[in-house]
Short mmCIF file of C-alpha atoms in Angstrom, two decimals:
data_model
loop_
_atom_site.label_atom_id
_atom_site.label_comp_id
_atom_site.label_asym_id
_atom_site.label_seq_id
_atom_site.Cartn_x
_atom_site.Cartn_y
_atom_site.Cartn_z
CA MET A 6 2.38 2.88 15.29
CA ALA A 7 1.52 -0.77 15.85
CA MET A 8 4.08 -3.49 15.31
CA ILE A 9 2.02 -5.12 12.53
CA ASN A 10 1.92 -1.81 10.65
CA ARG A 11 5.69 -1.49 10.91
CA LEU A 12 6.10 -5.05 9.65
CA LEU A 13 3.87 -4.39 6.64
CA ILE A 14 5.75 -1.18 5.82
CA TYR A 15 9.02 -3.10 5.97
CA LEU A 16 7.62 -5.84 3.69
CA ILE A 17 6.36 -3.27 1.20
CA LEU A 18 9.73 -1.55 1.07
CA VAL A 19 11.62 -4.83 0.67
CA LEU A 20 9.30 -6.49 -1.84
CA ARG A 21 8.51 -3.46 -4.02
CA PRO A 22 11.72 -3.63 -6.11
CA LEU A 23 11.13 -7.34 -6.73
CA LEU A 24 7.64 -6.82 -8.18
CA GLY A 25 8.81 -4.99 -11.27
CA PRO A 26 8.76 -1.41 -12.48
CA ALA A 27 6.47 1.02 -10.71
CA CYS A 28 3.72 2.23 -12.99
CA CYS A 29 0.63 3.59 -11.31
CA LYS A 30 -2.21 5.65 -12.74
CA PHE A 31 -2.55 7.63 -9.50
CA THR A 32 -0.43 10.68 -8.69
CA ILE A 33 0.79 9.21 -5.42
CA SER A 34 1.80 5.63 -6.17
CA CYS A 35 -0.03 2.73 -4.57
CA THR A 36 3.10 1.82 -2.63
CA GLN A 37 3.45 5.31 -1.19
CA TYR A 38 -0.29 5.41 -0.46
CA ALA A 39 -0.11 2.10 1.41
CA ILE A 40 2.81 3.28 3.54
CA LEU A 41 1.03 6.55 4.30
CA GLN A 42 -2.15 4.74 5.33
CA LEU A 43 -0.25 2.31 7.55
CA LYS A 44 1.47 5.23 9.29
CA GLU A 45 -1.72 7.23 9.83
CA LYS A 46 -4.35 4.58 10.59
CA SER A 47 -4.66 1.43 12.62
CA PHE A 48 -4.26 -1.91 10.86
CA LEU A 49 -7.80 -2.78 9.72
CA PRO A 50 -8.86 0.67 8.47
CA ALA A 51 -5.52 1.01 6.66
CA LEU A 52 -5.88 -2.42 5.11
CA TRP A 53 -9.41 -1.58 3.93
CA THR A 54 -8.33 1.66 2.22
CA ILE A 55 -5.30 -0.02 0.65
CA LEU A 56 -7.44 -2.83 -0.77
CA LYS A 57 -9.96 -0.34 -2.18
CA ARG A 58 -7.12 1.56 -3.85
CA LEU A 59 -5.55 -1.57 -5.33
CA LEU A 60 -8.88 -2.83 -6.65
CA SER A 61 -9.66 0.53 -8.26
CA CYS A 62 -6.31 0.39 -10.04
CA ASN A 63 -7.10 -3.00 -11.59
CA PRO A 64 -8.71 -2.59 -15.04
CA PHE A 65 -10.87 -5.72 -14.61
CA PHE A 66 -12.91 -4.30 -11.72
#
């Protein structure tokens, strides 16, 4: 796993409790999905799938 992916996973785990309560309409939460993608894919493909997931969760898009 690349160093940038590890850094992003660390940031997600540290910042997640500060962002408020977890409420996601997907069965695997967006946080868990992002961590899974960062572990399985390289940086840019993981970032692309994470952004698509976050945008699909937003009711305005």
